[in-house]
Coordinates of C-alpha atoms in Angstrom, one line a residue:
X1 CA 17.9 2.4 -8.3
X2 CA 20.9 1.6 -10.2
X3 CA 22.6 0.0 -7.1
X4 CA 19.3 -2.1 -6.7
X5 CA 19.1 -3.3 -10.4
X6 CA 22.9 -4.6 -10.4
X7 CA 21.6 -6.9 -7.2
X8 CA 19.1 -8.3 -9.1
X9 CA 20.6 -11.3 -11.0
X10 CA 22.4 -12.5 -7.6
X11 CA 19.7 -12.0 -5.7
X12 CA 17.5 -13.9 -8.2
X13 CA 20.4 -16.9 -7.5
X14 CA 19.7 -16.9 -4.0
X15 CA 16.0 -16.9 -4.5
X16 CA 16.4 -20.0 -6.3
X17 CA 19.1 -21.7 -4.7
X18 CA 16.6 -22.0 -2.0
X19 CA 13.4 -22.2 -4.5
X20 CA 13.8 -24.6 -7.1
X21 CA 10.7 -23.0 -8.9
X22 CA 11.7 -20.0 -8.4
X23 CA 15.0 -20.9 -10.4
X24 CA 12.7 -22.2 -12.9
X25 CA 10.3 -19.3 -12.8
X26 CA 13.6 -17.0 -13.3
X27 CA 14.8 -19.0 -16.0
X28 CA 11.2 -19.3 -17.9
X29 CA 10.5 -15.4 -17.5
X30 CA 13.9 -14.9 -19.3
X31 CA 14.7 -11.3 -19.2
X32 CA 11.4 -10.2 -18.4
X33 CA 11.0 -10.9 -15.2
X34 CA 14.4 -8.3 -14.2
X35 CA 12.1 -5.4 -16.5
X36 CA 8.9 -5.9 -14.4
X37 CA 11.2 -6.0 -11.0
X38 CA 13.0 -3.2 -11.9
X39 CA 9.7 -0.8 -13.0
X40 CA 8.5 -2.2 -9.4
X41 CA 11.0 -0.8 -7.5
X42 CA 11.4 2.4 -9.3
X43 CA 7.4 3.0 -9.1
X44 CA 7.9 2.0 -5.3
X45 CA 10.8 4.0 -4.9
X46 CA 9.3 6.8 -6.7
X47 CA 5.7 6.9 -5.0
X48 CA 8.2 6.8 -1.5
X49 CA 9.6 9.6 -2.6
X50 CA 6.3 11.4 -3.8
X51 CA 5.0 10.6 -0.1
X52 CA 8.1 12.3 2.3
X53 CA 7.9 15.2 -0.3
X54 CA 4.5 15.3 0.8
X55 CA 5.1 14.9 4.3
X56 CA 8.2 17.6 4.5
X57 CA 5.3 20.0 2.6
X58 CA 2.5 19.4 4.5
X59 CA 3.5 18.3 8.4
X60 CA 0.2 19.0 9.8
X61 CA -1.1 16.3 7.2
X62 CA 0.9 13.5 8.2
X63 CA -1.6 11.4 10.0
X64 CA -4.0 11.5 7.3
X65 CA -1.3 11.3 4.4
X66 CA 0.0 7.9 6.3
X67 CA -3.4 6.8 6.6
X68 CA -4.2 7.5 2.7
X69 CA -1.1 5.5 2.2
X70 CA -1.5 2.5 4.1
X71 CA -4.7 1.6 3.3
X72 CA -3.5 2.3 -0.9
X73 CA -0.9 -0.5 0.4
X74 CA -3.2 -2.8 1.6
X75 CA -5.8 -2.5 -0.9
X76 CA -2.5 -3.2 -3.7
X77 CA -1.2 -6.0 -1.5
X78 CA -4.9 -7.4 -1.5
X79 CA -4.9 -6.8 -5.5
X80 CA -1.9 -8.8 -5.8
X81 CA -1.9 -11.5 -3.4
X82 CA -5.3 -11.6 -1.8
X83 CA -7.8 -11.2 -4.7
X84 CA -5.9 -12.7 -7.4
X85 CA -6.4 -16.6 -7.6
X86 CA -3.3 -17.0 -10.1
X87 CA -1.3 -15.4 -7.4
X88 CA -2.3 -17.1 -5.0
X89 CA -2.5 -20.1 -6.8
X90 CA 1.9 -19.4 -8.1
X91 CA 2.5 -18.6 -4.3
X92 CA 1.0 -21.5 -3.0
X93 CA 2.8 -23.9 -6.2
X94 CA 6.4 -22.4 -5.1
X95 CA 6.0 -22.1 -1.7
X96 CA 5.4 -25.6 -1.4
X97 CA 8.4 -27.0 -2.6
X98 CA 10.5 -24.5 -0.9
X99 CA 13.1 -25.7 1.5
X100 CA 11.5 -25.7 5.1
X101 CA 14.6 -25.2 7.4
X102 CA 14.9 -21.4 8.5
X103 CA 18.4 -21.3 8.9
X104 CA 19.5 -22.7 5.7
X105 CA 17.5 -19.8 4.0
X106 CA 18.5 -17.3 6.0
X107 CA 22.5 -18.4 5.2
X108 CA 21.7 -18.3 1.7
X109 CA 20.4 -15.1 1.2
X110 CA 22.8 -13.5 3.6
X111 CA 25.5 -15.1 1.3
X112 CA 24.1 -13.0 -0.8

C-alpha cells in the first residue's frame, strides 16, 4: 500500500495534465481527496486479500465465492457510477472536456 500511496500525487499530475478538471478537482479537494483514495485502495486491497484467503481455504468454493464477489462488484460499481446522478453527473462534466486523442493520453500517463 505504501508503494501505491507515494504514486499518488504524480499520478494525480498525469490525471490532470490530460483533465483540466481533474487538475481542478485535485486542487479543490486539497488533501482530501489523497485520504479517500488511499482508504479505497487499502479497503480494495484488503477485501482482495480477504477473498484468495478464502479461496486457498475453501477450493471447492471457488465458483460460488467468485460469483458472490462479482456480483458485490457490480452492485458497488452500480452504487457508484450507475445509480448515483452526482456521479454521473461529475463523470459526464469532466469527461467532456477531457482531451480526445488516445495517444496523447496514453503518453502521458505512461510518462508517468
Amino acid at each position: 500500500n505504501r508503494i501505491l500511496f507515494e504514486k499518488l500525487d504524480s499520478l494525480q499530475d498525469s490525471l490532470g495534465s490530460v483533465s483540466g478538471r481533474m487538475a481542478w478537482i485535485d486542487r479543490l479537494g486539497g488533501p482530501v481527496d489523497e485520504r479517500l483514495m488511499k482508504m479505497a485502495i487499502a479497503d480494495a486491497r484488503d477485501n482482495a486479500w480477504d477473498l484468495a484467503l478464502a479461496l486457498e481455504d475453501t477450493p471447492e468454493s471457488w465458483g460460488e465465492l467468485v460469483a458472490d464477489r462479482d456480483e458485490w462488484t457490480a452492485a458497488l460499481s452500480g452504487r457508484i457510477l450507475g445509480e448515483s446522478f452526482p456521479m454521473r453527473v461529475a463523470s459526464r462534466v469532466i469527461s467532456s472536456a477531457e482531451r480526445s486523442d488516445m495517444r496523447s493520453v496514453i503518453d502521458a500517463l505512461i510518462d508517468e
